[in-house]
């Protein structure tokens, strides 16, 4: 069952509370993770887009790639098609360009405007 069920909705009951997330440790050798959050104004905590990436390389090729986006769809999403396309592919600029074109296909950003 998914935790996020729709915009502003989660699968918790009215008397439940989320107390922790568990992320199993990942081997650090030839791997890295990063997160980026973009907001139109620093004074507000409303993201326009958020992206997290984790990758592991083996001889210059992706042995693992995970891409996740928040605020890019009604619920957080992973770009699994891009992850699968990158599997065992070399890390280079031409491939990065093709991944850049694949990811947005599933994204439907929510743009919040004051007063609407």
Short mmCIF file of N, CA and C in Angstrom, two decimals:
data_model
loop_
_atom_site.label_atom_id
_atom_site.label_comp_id
_atom_site.label_asym_id
_atom_site.label_seq_id
_atom_site.Cartn_x
_atom_site.Cartn_y
_atom_site.Cartn_z
N UNK A 1 0.85 -1.17 0.00
CA UNK A 1 0.00 0.00 0.00
C UNK A 1 0.90 1.24 0.00
N UNK A 2 0.54 2.23 -0.79
CA UNK A 2 1.30 3.47 -0.88
C UNK A 2 0.99 4.37 0.32
N UNK A 3 2.01 5.08 0.78
CA UNK A 3 1.82 6.01 1.89
C UNK A 3 1.10 7.28 1.40
N UNK A 4 1.61 7.86 0.29
CA UNK A 4 0.97 9.04 -0.29
C UNK A 4 -0.13 8.55 -1.23
N UNK A 5 -1.36 8.97 -0.98
CA UNK A 5 -2.48 8.48 -1.79
C UNK A 5 -3.05 9.54 -2.72
N UNK A 6 -2.66 10.77 -2.59
CA UNK A 6 -3.15 11.85 -3.43
C UNK A 6 -2.63 13.17 -2.91
N UNK A 7 -2.95 14.26 -3.60
CA UNK A 7 -2.46 15.57 -3.14
C UNK A 7 -2.92 15.86 -1.71
N UNK A 8 -1.97 16.00 -0.80
CA UNK A 8 -2.28 16.30 0.59
C UNK A 8 -2.91 15.16 1.35
N UNK A 9 -2.85 13.94 0.81
CA UNK A 9 -3.49 12.79 1.47
C UNK A 9 -2.48 11.67 1.67
N UNK A 10 -2.59 11.02 2.83
CA UNK A 10 -1.75 9.88 3.15
C UNK A 10 -2.63 8.75 3.67
N UNK A 11 -2.06 7.57 3.79
CA UNK A 11 -2.84 6.39 4.18
C UNK A 11 -2.96 6.20 5.69
N UNK A 12 -2.69 7.24 6.48
CA UNK A 12 -2.85 7.14 7.93
C UNK A 12 -4.31 7.32 8.32
N UNK A 13 -4.71 6.60 9.34
CA UNK A 13 -6.05 6.79 9.90
C UNK A 13 -6.04 8.01 10.81
N UNK A 14 -7.20 8.50 11.21
CA UNK A 14 -7.28 9.72 12.01
C UNK A 14 -6.58 9.61 13.37
N UNK A 15 -6.40 8.39 13.88
CA UNK A 15 -5.76 8.21 15.18
C UNK A 15 -4.33 7.65 15.06
N UNK A 16 -3.73 7.73 13.88
CA UNK A 16 -2.38 7.25 13.66
C UNK A 16 -1.43 8.42 13.43
N UNK A 17 -0.14 8.18 13.74
CA UNK A 17 0.88 9.18 13.50
C UNK A 17 2.13 8.46 13.02
N UNK A 18 2.81 9.06 12.07
CA UNK A 18 4.06 8.51 11.56
C UNK A 18 5.18 8.91 12.52
N UNK A 19 5.90 7.95 13.04
CA UNK A 19 6.94 8.26 14.02
C UNK A 19 8.35 8.07 13.48
N UNK A 20 8.52 7.39 12.34
CA UNK A 20 9.87 7.19 11.83
C UNK A 20 9.84 6.70 10.39
N UNK A 21 10.92 6.99 9.69
CA UNK A 21 11.22 6.39 8.39
C UNK A 21 12.46 5.54 8.60
N UNK A 22 12.56 4.43 7.93
CA UNK A 22 13.75 3.61 8.03
C UNK A 22 14.36 3.50 6.64
N UNK A 23 15.60 3.93 6.52
CA UNK A 23 16.34 3.80 5.28
C UNK A 23 17.53 2.89 5.56
N UNK A 24 17.55 1.70 4.98
CA UNK A 24 18.67 0.80 5.23
C UNK A 24 19.98 1.43 4.75
N UNK A 25 21.07 1.21 5.48
CA UNK A 25 22.35 1.78 5.07
C UNK A 25 22.76 1.25 3.69
N UNK A 26 23.36 2.14 2.91
CA UNK A 26 23.82 1.78 1.57
C UNK A 26 25.35 1.76 1.57
N UNK A 27 25.96 0.81 0.87
CA UNK A 27 27.42 0.83 0.75
C UNK A 27 27.87 2.14 0.12
N UNK A 28 28.97 2.71 0.63
CA UNK A 28 29.41 4.03 0.18
C UNK A 28 30.43 3.97 -0.95
N UNK A 29 31.03 2.82 -1.19
CA UNK A 29 32.06 2.73 -2.20
C UNK A 29 31.48 2.92 -3.60
N UNK A 30 32.01 3.88 -4.33
CA UNK A 30 31.59 4.22 -5.69
C UNK A 30 30.11 4.61 -5.76
N UNK A 31 29.60 5.22 -4.70
CA UNK A 31 28.20 5.61 -4.66
C UNK A 31 28.06 7.00 -4.09
N UNK A 32 26.92 7.62 -4.39
CA UNK A 32 26.65 8.93 -3.85
C UNK A 32 25.18 9.26 -3.93
N UNK A 33 24.76 10.19 -3.10
CA UNK A 33 23.36 10.62 -3.06
C UNK A 33 23.33 12.14 -2.95
N UNK A 34 22.26 12.73 -3.45
CA UNK A 34 22.09 14.18 -3.36
C UNK A 34 20.61 14.51 -3.39
N UNK A 35 20.28 15.68 -2.85
CA UNK A 35 18.90 16.17 -2.85
C UNK A 35 18.93 17.64 -3.22
N UNK A 36 17.96 18.06 -4.01
CA UNK A 36 17.83 19.45 -4.40
C UNK A 36 16.38 19.88 -4.24
N UNK A 37 16.18 21.02 -3.60
CA UNK A 37 14.84 21.58 -3.43
C UNK A 37 14.85 22.99 -3.98
N UNK A 38 13.92 23.27 -4.88
CA UNK A 38 13.82 24.61 -5.46
C UNK A 38 12.51 25.24 -5.04
N UNK A 39 12.59 26.47 -4.57
CA UNK A 39 11.40 27.25 -4.22
C UNK A 39 11.54 28.62 -4.85
N UNK A 40 10.42 29.21 -5.25
CA UNK A 40 10.44 30.51 -5.90
C UNK A 40 10.94 31.61 -4.95
N UNK A 41 10.61 31.47 -3.66
CA UNK A 41 11.03 32.46 -2.67
C UNK A 41 11.64 31.76 -1.48
N UNK A 42 12.76 32.26 -1.00
CA UNK A 42 13.41 31.67 0.17
C UNK A 42 12.57 31.83 1.43
N UNK A 43 11.73 32.86 1.47
CA UNK A 43 10.96 33.16 2.68
C UNK A 43 9.79 32.20 2.88
N UNK A 44 9.48 31.39 1.87
CA UNK A 44 8.34 30.47 1.98
C UNK A 44 8.85 29.03 1.87
N UNK A 45 8.19 28.13 2.55
CA UNK A 45 8.59 26.73 2.51
C UNK A 45 7.70 25.95 1.53
N UNK A 46 7.37 26.56 0.41
CA UNK A 46 6.58 25.87 -0.60
C UNK A 46 7.51 25.56 -1.77
N UNK A 47 7.79 24.30 -1.97
CA UNK A 47 8.71 23.89 -3.03
C UNK A 47 8.02 23.96 -4.38
N UNK A 48 8.79 24.34 -5.39
CA UNK A 48 8.33 24.24 -6.76
C UNK A 48 8.67 22.85 -7.28
N UNK A 49 9.82 22.34 -6.86
CA UNK A 49 10.23 20.98 -7.24
C UNK A 49 11.27 20.50 -6.23
N UNK A 50 11.30 19.22 -6.00
CA UNK A 50 12.33 18.60 -5.17
C UNK A 50 12.80 17.35 -5.88
N UNK A 51 14.08 17.08 -5.85
CA UNK A 51 14.62 15.91 -6.52
C UNK A 51 15.67 15.26 -5.62
N UNK A 52 15.64 13.95 -5.57
CA UNK A 52 16.66 13.19 -4.85
C UNK A 52 17.23 12.14 -5.80
N UNK A 53 18.52 11.93 -5.73
CA UNK A 53 19.17 10.95 -6.59
C UNK A 53 20.16 10.14 -5.77
N UNK A 54 20.26 8.87 -6.12
CA UNK A 54 21.26 7.99 -5.53
C UNK A 54 21.81 7.16 -6.68
N UNK A 55 23.12 7.07 -6.77
CA UNK A 55 23.70 6.23 -7.83
C UNK A 55 24.94 5.50 -7.32
N UNK A 56 25.18 4.41 -7.98
CA UNK A 56 26.38 3.61 -7.72
C UNK A 56 26.98 3.30 -9.09
N UNK A 57 28.31 3.43 -9.18
CA UNK A 57 29.00 3.17 -10.44
C UNK A 57 29.88 1.94 -10.32
N UNK A 58 29.98 1.23 -11.41
CA UNK A 58 30.86 0.08 -11.52
C UNK A 58 31.62 0.23 -12.83
N UNK A 59 32.90 0.52 -12.75
CA UNK A 59 33.74 0.75 -13.94
C UNK A 59 33.16 1.83 -14.85
N UNK A 60 32.62 2.91 -14.27
CA UNK A 60 32.10 4.02 -15.05
C UNK A 60 30.69 3.84 -15.56
N UNK A 61 30.07 2.71 -15.26
CA UNK A 61 28.68 2.45 -15.67
C UNK A 61 27.78 2.46 -14.44
N UNK A 62 26.53 2.86 -14.66
CA UNK A 62 25.56 2.82 -13.56
C UNK A 62 25.26 1.37 -13.20
N UNK A 63 25.52 0.99 -11.97
CA UNK A 63 25.06 -0.31 -11.51
C UNK A 63 23.76 -0.13 -10.74
N UNK A 64 23.51 1.12 -10.32
CA UNK A 64 22.26 1.43 -9.62
C UNK A 64 21.99 2.93 -9.77
N UNK A 65 20.75 3.27 -10.06
CA UNK A 65 20.33 4.66 -10.12
C UNK A 65 18.92 4.73 -9.57
N UNK A 66 18.69 5.66 -8.66
CA UNK A 66 17.35 5.91 -8.12
C UNK A 66 17.10 7.42 -8.22
N UNK A 67 15.97 7.77 -8.82
CA UNK A 67 15.59 9.18 -8.96
C UNK A 67 14.19 9.35 -8.40
N UNK A 68 14.02 10.32 -7.53
CA UNK A 68 12.70 10.58 -6.95
C UNK A 68 12.42 12.07 -7.01
N UNK A 69 11.14 12.39 -7.24
CA UNK A 69 10.72 13.79 -7.33
C UNK A 69 9.54 14.03 -6.41
N UNK A 70 9.56 15.17 -5.76
CA UNK A 70 8.43 15.63 -4.97
C UNK A 70 7.89 16.90 -5.60
N UNK A 71 6.64 17.13 -5.48
CA UNK A 71 5.93 18.27 -6.05
C UNK A 71 5.92 18.21 -7.58
N UNK A 72 6.27 17.08 -8.14
CA UNK A 72 6.30 16.92 -9.59
C UNK A 72 5.07 16.18 -10.09
N UNK A 73 4.26 15.71 -9.18
CA UNK A 73 3.05 14.96 -9.50
C UNK A 73 2.16 15.02 -8.26
N UNK A 74 0.95 14.51 -8.35
CA UNK A 74 0.07 14.56 -7.17
C UNK A 74 0.65 13.85 -5.94
N UNK A 75 1.53 12.88 -6.15
CA UNK A 75 2.23 12.22 -5.06
C UNK A 75 3.71 12.14 -5.43
N UNK A 76 4.61 11.93 -4.47
CA UNK A 76 6.02 11.75 -4.83
C UNK A 76 6.17 10.59 -5.80
N UNK A 77 7.09 10.73 -6.75
CA UNK A 77 7.26 9.69 -7.77
C UNK A 77 8.73 9.32 -7.91
N UNK A 78 8.94 8.12 -8.43
CA UNK A 78 10.28 7.71 -8.87
C UNK A 78 10.25 7.60 -10.38
N UNK A 79 11.35 7.93 -11.00
CA UNK A 79 11.46 7.82 -12.45
C UNK A 79 12.07 6.46 -12.79
N UNK A 80 11.27 5.42 -12.62
CA UNK A 80 11.77 4.06 -12.78
C UNK A 80 12.16 3.75 -14.23
N UNK A 81 11.50 4.36 -15.20
CA UNK A 81 11.88 4.11 -16.60
C UNK A 81 13.30 4.63 -16.85
N UNK A 82 13.61 5.80 -16.32
CA UNK A 82 14.96 6.34 -16.45
C UNK A 82 15.95 5.47 -15.70
N UNK A 83 15.57 5.02 -14.50
CA UNK A 83 16.45 4.14 -13.72
C UNK A 83 16.79 2.88 -14.50
N UNK A 84 15.78 2.29 -15.12
CA UNK A 84 15.99 1.06 -15.90
C UNK A 84 16.82 1.33 -17.15
N UNK A 85 16.58 2.46 -17.81
CA UNK A 85 17.34 2.82 -19.01
C UNK A 85 18.82 3.00 -18.68
N UNK A 86 19.10 3.54 -17.51
CA UNK A 86 20.48 3.82 -17.12
C UNK A 86 21.24 2.57 -16.66
N UNK A 87 20.52 1.51 -16.34
CA UNK A 87 21.16 0.30 -15.81
C UNK A 87 22.28 -0.18 -16.74
N UNK A 88 23.48 -0.26 -16.21
CA UNK A 88 24.69 -0.72 -16.91
C UNK A 88 25.15 0.22 -18.02
N UNK A 89 24.56 1.41 -18.13
CA UNK A 89 24.97 2.37 -19.15
C UNK A 89 26.08 3.25 -18.60
N UNK A 90 26.96 3.74 -19.48
CA UNK A 90 28.04 4.61 -19.01
C UNK A 90 27.52 5.97 -18.56
N UNK A 91 28.21 6.53 -17.58
CA UNK A 91 27.92 7.88 -17.11
C UNK A 91 28.65 8.85 -18.03
N UNK A 92 27.89 9.52 -18.92
CA UNK A 92 28.47 10.49 -19.84
C UNK A 92 27.42 11.53 -20.22
N UNK A 93 27.85 12.61 -20.86
CA UNK A 93 26.94 13.71 -21.20
C UNK A 93 25.82 13.29 -22.17
N UNK A 94 26.08 12.53 -23.23
CA UNK A 94 24.97 12.14 -24.11
C UNK A 94 23.89 11.35 -23.37
N UNK A 95 24.29 10.43 -22.50
CA UNK A 95 23.30 9.67 -21.72
C UNK A 95 22.55 10.58 -20.76
N UNK A 96 23.25 11.50 -20.12
CA UNK A 96 22.58 12.42 -19.19
C UNK A 96 21.51 13.21 -19.93
N UNK A 97 21.78 13.63 -21.15
CA UNK A 97 20.79 14.35 -21.94
C UNK A 97 19.57 13.51 -22.24
N UNK A 98 19.76 12.23 -22.53
CA UNK A 98 18.59 11.37 -22.81
C UNK A 98 17.79 11.12 -21.55
N UNK A 99 18.45 10.98 -20.40
CA UNK A 99 17.72 10.80 -19.14
C UNK A 99 16.92 12.06 -18.81
N UNK A 100 17.51 13.20 -19.13
CA UNK A 100 16.85 14.49 -18.88
C UNK A 100 15.55 14.58 -19.67
N UNK A 101 15.47 13.96 -20.82
CA UNK A 101 14.24 14.00 -21.63
C UNK A 101 13.23 12.95 -21.19
N UNK A 102 13.68 11.85 -20.61
CA UNK A 102 12.78 10.77 -20.19
C UNK A 102 12.01 11.16 -18.93
N UNK A 103 12.70 11.71 -17.94
CA UNK A 103 12.08 11.99 -16.62
C UNK A 103 10.83 12.84 -16.67
N UNK A 104 10.80 13.97 -17.37
CA UNK A 104 9.62 14.85 -17.28
C UNK A 104 8.33 14.23 -17.79
N UNK A 105 8.38 13.14 -18.50
CA UNK A 105 7.16 12.55 -19.06
C UNK A 105 6.14 12.21 -17.98
N UNK A 106 6.58 11.83 -16.78
CA UNK A 106 5.65 11.47 -15.71
C UNK A 106 5.35 12.62 -14.77
N UNK A 107 6.05 13.72 -14.91
CA UNK A 107 5.89 14.82 -13.97
C UNK A 107 4.71 15.71 -14.34
N UNK A 108 3.95 16.06 -13.33
CA UNK A 108 2.86 17.02 -13.47
C UNK A 108 2.96 17.98 -12.29
N UNK A 109 3.88 18.96 -12.39
CA UNK A 109 4.12 19.84 -11.24
C UNK A 109 2.87 20.58 -10.78
N UNK A 110 2.81 20.78 -9.49
CA UNK A 110 1.73 21.57 -8.89
C UNK A 110 2.28 22.97 -8.66
N UNK A 111 1.68 23.94 -9.27
CA UNK A 111 2.10 25.32 -9.07
C UNK A 111 1.08 26.00 -8.17
N UNK A 112 1.55 26.47 -7.03
CA UNK A 112 0.67 27.11 -6.05
C UNK A 112 0.73 28.61 -6.24
N UNK A 113 -0.42 29.23 -6.28
CA UNK A 113 -0.48 30.68 -6.41
C UNK A 113 -1.31 31.23 -5.28
N UNK A 114 -0.80 32.26 -4.63
CA UNK A 114 -1.50 32.87 -3.50
C UNK A 114 -2.86 33.39 -3.93
N UNK A 115 -3.86 33.14 -3.12
CA UNK A 115 -5.19 33.64 -3.39
C UNK A 115 -6.03 32.79 -4.31
N UNK A 116 -5.50 31.67 -4.78
CA UNK A 116 -6.29 30.82 -5.69
C UNK A 116 -6.62 29.50 -5.04
#
